[in-house]
Coordinates of C-alpha atoms and ligand atoms in Angstrom, one line a residue:
X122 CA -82.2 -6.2 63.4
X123 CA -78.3 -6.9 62.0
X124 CA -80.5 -8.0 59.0
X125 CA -82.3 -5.3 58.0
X126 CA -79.9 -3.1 58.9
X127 CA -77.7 -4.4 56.4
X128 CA -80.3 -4.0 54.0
X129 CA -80.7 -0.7 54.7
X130 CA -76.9 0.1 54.3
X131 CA -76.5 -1.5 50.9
X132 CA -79.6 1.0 49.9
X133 CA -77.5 4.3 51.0
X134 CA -76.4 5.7 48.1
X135 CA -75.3 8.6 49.5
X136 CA -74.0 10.5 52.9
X137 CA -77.4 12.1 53.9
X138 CA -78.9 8.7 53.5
X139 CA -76.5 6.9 55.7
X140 CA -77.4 9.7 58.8
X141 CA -81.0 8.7 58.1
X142 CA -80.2 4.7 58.5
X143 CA -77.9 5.8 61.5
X144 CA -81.0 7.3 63.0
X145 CA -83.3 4.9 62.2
X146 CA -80.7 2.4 64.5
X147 CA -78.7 4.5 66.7
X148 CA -80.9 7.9 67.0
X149 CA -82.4 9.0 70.5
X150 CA -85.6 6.9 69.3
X151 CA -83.8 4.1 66.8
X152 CA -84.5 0.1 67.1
X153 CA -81.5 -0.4 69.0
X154 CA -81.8 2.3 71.4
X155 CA -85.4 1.9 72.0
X156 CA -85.0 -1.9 72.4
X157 CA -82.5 -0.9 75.1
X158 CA -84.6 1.6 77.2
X159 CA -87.7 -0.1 76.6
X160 CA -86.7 -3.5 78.2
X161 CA -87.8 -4.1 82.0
X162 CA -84.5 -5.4 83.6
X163 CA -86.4 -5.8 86.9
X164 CA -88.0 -8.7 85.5
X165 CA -85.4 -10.8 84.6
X166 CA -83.6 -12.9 86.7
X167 CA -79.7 -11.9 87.2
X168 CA -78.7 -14.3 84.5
X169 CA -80.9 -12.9 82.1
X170 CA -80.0 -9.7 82.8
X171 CA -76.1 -10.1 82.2
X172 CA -76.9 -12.3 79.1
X173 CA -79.0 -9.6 77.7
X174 CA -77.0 -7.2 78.4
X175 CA -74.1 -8.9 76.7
X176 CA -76.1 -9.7 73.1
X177 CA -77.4 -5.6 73.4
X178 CA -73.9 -4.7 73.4
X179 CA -72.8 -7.1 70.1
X180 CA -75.7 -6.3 68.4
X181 CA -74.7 -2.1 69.0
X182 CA -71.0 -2.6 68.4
X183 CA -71.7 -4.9 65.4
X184 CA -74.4 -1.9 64.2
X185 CA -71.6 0.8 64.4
X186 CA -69.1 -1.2 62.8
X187 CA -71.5 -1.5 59.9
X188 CA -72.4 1.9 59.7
X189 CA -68.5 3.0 59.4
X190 CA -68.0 -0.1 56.9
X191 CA -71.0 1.7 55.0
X192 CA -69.2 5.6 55.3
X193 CA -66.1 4.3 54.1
X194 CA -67.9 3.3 50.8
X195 CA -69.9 6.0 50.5
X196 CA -67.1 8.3 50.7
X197 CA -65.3 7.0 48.2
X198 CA -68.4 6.6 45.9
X199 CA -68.8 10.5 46.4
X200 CA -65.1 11.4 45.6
X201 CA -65.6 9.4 42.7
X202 CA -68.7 11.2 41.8
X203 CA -67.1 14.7 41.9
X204 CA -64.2 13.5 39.7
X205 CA -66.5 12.8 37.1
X206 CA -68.5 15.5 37.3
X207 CA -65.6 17.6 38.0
X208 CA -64.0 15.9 34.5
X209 CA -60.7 14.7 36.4
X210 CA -59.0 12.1 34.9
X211 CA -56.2 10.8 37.4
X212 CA -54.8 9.0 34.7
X213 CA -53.6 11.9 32.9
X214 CA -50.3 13.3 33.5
X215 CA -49.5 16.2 35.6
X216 CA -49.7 19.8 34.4
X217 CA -45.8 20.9 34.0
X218 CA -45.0 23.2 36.8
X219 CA -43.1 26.2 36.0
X220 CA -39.9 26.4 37.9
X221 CA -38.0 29.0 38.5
X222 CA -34.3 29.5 38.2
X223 CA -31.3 31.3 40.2
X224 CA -30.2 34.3 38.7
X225 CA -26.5 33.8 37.0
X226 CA -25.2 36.7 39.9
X227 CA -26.5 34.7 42.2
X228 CA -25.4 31.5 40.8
X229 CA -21.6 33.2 40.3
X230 CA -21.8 33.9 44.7
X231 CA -22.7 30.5 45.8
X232 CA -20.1 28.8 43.7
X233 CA -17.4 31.8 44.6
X234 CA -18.6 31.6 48.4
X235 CA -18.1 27.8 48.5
X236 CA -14.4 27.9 47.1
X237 CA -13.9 30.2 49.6
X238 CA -15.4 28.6 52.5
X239 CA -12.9 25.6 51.5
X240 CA -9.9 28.0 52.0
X241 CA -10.8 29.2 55.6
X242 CA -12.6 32.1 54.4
X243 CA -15.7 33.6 56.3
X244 CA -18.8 34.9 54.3
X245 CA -19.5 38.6 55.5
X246 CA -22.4 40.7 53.9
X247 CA -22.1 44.3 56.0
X248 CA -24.3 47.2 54.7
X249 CA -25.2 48.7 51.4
X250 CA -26.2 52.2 53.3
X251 CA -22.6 53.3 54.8
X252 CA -21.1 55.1 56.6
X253 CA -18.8 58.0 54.2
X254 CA -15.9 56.7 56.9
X255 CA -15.7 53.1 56.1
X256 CA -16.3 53.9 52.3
X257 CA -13.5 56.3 51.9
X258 CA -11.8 57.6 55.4
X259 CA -11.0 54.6 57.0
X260 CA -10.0 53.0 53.5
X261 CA -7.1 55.8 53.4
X262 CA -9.5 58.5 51.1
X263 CA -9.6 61.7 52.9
X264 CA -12.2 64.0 52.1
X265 CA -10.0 65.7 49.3
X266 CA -8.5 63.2 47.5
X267 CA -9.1 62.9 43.9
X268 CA -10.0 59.0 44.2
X269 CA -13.4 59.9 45.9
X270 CA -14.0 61.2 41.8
X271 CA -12.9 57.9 40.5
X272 CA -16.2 56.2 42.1
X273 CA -19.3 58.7 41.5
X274 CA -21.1 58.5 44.7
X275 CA -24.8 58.6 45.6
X276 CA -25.5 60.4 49.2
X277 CA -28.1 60.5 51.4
X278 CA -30.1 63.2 52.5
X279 CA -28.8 62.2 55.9
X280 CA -25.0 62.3 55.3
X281 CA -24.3 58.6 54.5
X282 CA -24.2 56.9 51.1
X283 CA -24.9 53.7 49.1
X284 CA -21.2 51.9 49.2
X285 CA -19.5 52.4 45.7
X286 CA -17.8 49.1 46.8
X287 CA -17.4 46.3 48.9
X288 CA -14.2 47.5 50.4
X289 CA -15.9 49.4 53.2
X290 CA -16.0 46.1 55.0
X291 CA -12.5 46.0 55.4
X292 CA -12.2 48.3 58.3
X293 CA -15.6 47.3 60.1
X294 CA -14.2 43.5 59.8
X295 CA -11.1 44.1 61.4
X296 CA -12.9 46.1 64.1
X297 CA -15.7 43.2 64.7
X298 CA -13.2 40.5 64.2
X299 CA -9.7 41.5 65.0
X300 CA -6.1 39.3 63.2
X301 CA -5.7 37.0 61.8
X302 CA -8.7 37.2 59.0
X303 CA -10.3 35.5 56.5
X304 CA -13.0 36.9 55.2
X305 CA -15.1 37.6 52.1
X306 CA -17.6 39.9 51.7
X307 CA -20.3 39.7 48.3
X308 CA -22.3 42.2 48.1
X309 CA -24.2 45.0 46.0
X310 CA -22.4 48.3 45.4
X311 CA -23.5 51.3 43.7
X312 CA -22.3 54.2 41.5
X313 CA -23.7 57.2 39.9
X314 CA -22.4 56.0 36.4
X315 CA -23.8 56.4 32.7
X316 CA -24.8 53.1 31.7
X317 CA -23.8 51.3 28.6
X318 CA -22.9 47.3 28.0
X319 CA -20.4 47.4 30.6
X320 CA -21.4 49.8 33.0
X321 CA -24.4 49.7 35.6
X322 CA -25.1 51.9 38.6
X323 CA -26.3 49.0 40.6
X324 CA -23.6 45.9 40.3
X325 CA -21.8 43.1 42.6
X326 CA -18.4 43.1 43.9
X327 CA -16.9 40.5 46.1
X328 CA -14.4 41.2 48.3
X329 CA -11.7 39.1 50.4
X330 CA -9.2 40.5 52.9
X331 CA -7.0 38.2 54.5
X332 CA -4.5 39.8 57.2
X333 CA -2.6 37.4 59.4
X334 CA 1.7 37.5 60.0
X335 CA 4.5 37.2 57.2
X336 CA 1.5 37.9 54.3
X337 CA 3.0 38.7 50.9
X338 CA 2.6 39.0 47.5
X339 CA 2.9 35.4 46.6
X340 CA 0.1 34.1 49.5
X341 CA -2.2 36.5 46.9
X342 CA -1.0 34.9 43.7
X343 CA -1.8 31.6 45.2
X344 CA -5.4 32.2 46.3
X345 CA -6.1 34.1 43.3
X346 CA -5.1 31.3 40.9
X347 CA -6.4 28.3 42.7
X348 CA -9.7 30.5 42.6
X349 CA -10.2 31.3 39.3
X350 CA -8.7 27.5 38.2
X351 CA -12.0 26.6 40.2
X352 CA -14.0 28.9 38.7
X353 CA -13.4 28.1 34.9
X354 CA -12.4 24.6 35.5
X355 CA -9.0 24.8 33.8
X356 CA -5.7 26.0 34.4
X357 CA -5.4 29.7 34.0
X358 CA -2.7 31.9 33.3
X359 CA -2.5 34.9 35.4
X360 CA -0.2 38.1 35.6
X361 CA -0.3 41.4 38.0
X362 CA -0.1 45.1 36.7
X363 CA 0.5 47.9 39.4
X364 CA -2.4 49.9 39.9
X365 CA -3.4 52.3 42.4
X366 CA -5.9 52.4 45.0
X367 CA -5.4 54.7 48.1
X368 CA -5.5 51.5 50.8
X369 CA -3.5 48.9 48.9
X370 CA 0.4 49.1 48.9
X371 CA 2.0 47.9 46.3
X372 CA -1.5 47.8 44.3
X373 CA -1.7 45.6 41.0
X374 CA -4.4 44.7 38.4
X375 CA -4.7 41.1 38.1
X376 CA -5.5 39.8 34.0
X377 CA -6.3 36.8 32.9
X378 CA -5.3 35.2 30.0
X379 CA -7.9 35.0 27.7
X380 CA -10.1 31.9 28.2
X381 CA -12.1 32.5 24.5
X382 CA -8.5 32.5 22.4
X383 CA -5.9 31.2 25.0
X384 CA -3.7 34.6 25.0
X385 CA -3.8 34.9 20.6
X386 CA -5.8 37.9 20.5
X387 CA -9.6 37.8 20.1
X388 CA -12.7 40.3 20.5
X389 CA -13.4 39.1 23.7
X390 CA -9.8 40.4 25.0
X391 CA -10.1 43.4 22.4
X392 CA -7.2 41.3 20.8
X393 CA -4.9 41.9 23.4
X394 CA -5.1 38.6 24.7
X395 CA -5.3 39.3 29.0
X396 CA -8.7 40.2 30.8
X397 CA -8.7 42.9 33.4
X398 CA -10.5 40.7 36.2
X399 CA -9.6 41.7 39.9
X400 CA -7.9 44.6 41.3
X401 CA -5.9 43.7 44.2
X402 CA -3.3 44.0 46.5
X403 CA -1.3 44.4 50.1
X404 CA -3.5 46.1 52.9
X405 CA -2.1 49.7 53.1
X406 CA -0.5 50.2 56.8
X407 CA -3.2 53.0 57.6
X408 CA -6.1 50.7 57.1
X409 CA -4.7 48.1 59.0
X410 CA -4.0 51.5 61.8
X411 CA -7.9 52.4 61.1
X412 CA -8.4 48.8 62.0
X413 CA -6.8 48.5 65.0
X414 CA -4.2 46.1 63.8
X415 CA -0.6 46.7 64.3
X416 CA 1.4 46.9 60.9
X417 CA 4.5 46.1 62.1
X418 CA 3.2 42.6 63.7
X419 CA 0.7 41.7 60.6
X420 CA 0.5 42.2 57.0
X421 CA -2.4 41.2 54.4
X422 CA -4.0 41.0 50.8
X423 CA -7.2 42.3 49.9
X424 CA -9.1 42.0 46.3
X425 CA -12.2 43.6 44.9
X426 CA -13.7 41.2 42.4
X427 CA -16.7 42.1 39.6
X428 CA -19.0 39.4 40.4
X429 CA -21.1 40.7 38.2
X430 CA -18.1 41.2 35.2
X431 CA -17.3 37.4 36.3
X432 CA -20.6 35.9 35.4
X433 CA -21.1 37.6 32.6
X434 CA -17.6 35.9 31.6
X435 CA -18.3 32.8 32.9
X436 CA -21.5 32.5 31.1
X437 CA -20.3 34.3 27.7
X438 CA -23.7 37.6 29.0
X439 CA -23.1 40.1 26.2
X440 CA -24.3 42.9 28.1
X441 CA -24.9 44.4 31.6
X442 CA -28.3 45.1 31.0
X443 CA -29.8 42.2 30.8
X444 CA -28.7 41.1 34.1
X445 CA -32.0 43.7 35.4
X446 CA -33.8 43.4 32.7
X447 CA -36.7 41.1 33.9
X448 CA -36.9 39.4 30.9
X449 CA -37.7 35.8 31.7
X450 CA -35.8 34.5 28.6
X451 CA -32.8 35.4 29.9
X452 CA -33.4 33.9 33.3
X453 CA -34.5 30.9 32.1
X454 CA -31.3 29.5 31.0
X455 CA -30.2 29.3 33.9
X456 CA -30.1 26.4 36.4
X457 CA -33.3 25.8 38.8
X458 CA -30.9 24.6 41.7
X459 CA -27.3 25.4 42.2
Ligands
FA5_105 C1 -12.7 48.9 43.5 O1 -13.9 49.0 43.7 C2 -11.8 48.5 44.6 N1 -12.5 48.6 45.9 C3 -11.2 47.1 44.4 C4 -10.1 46.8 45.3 C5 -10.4 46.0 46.4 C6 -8.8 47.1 45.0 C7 -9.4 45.6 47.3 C8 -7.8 46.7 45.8 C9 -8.0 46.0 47.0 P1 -12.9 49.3 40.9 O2 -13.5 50.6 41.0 O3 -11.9 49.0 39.8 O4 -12.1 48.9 42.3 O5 -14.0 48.2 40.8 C10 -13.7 46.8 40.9 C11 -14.5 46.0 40.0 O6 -15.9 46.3 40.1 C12 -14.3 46.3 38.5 O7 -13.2 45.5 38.0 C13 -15.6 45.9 37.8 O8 -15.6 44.5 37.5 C14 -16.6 46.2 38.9 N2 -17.2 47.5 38.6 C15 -16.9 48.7 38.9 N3 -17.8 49.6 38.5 C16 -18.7 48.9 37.8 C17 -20.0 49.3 37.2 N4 -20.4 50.5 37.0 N5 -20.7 48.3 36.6 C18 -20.3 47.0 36.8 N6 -19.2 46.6 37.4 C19 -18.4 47.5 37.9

């Protein structure tokens, strides 16, 4: 029976007739099977019997170890077969997969967020639809004040507002978190401004606060500068301006020297040779009041980055524009992986 069997399983040539040689053995009615039921054990001495029953065994275990010996062929004959038919040539090589790549804001927040991370600072991301009282109130802007005009709003049917800047976590992390704080919050902010090279409605700012006791000026310098070094990979030259925002006190404008023409005077710096890079300064007492902290135990720093201004200096972007723009050439420069 093994015999023909094997005859019969070099003939398959295909799947269907390997079930048909499986039949002919192992169906209900097959050789084996039938030699099996039709076989009078009655007659046959007890010896017989158990030596029979042995070699019925073999010969049904050998049977099915030829038939799955026989499928393993087949099936690779019939993979083979589609290949050719489906005109596959494995030996080719692969098609080039299109990757994509992290968008330079995005690429610009990861590295910033790391740096951070390295100083003790906490990544916060709080909410683009605010509340009007952590966006101006608690921030030291009552209702009348003229600074609520330097940041053209966009309100809500409902009373709130898309945050004109990352600064309205200042308040909600010092109510979540409590002194002393390190904290950072990147984010998206929006303004109701005409746009032109320099100017979007939607853009990124990232924030840091730090509040903890005996906080001054110089703890500021100090981050700020080991920051930016990080950022641009060299030394930089920094200096501070006053400028005024309602819930810093004394307020500055930190410039950088100019990275393109080292301070001569270039169009980059519109020949003046500093960059206007991060407003800054010391948390106005108030806030720290609106945030439950007491500002005669704690003092602290706070800045309000361009993320967006930053990559577009960091990677030499011409214009605002195309950061939105959805055109994939743009993108495409950029790295795949940070
Ligand atoms: C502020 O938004 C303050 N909240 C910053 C601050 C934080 C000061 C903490 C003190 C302490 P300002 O309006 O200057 O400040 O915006 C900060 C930065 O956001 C700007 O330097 C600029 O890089 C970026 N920015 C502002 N408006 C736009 C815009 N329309 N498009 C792109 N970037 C913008």
């Amino acid at each position: 029976i093994l015999q023909q069997l094997r005859q019969d399983l070099d003939a398959a040539q295909d799947s269907k007739q390997l079930e048909q040689v499986r039949i002919k053995y192992l169906g209900r009615k097959g050789l084996i099977t039938t030699l099996a039921k039709s076989t009078d054990f009655s007659r046959l001495s007890p010896e017989e019997k158990r030596s029979f029953g042995q070699r019925l065994n073999t010969l049904k275990s050998e049977a099915e170890r030829l038939l799955a010996e026989a499928a393993a062929r087949i099936q690779a004959l019939e993979k083979d077969r589609v290949r050719r038919i489906a005109g596959l040539d494995l030996s080719l090589p692969s098609i080039d997969r299109r990757m994509g790549s992290i968008h330079p804001i995005a690429l610009v927040q990861m590295e910033l967020e790391e740096i951070f991370q390295g100083m003790g600072f906490r990544v916060l991301t709080g909410y683009e639809v605010e509340l009007e009282y952590y966006n101006f109130d608690a921030l030291n802007i009552p209702p009348d004040h003229p600074a609520r005009d330097m940041q053209d709003t966009f309100w809500l049917e409902n009373g709130m507002l898309l945050r004109t800047h990352t600064s309205a976590n200042q308040v909600r992390a010092l109510e979540t978190y409590g002194v002393p704080l390190r904290a950072i919050f990147p984010g998206r902010c929006f303004r109701n401004e005409a746009i032109d090279a320099s100017h979007e409605n939607t853009f990124y700012q990232l924030e840091g606060l730090l509040v903890d006791r005996d906080i001054s000026v110089a703890h500021l310098i100090a981050v700020m500068k080991t920051l930016l070094s990080q950022v641009f990979r060299r030394e930089v030259t920094v200096r501070l301006r006053p400028g005024f925002f309602p819930f810093v006190e004394p307020g500055f404008e930190l410039d950088v020297q100019c990275l393109i023409c080292g301070g001569k005077g270039c169009s980059t710096c519109k020949q003046t040779g500093w960059i206007e890079l991060i407003p800054c300064g010391l948390v106005h007492p108030k806030v720290l009041e609106y945030g439950r902290v007491d500002p005669q135990v704690y003092s602290g720093f706070a800045f309000g980055m361009g993320l967006t201004r930053l990559a577009m200096m960091k990677y030499g972007i011409p214009d605002i524009r195309l950061f939105n723009s959805g055109d994939i050439r743009f993108y495409e420069q950029f790295p795949a992986a940070f």
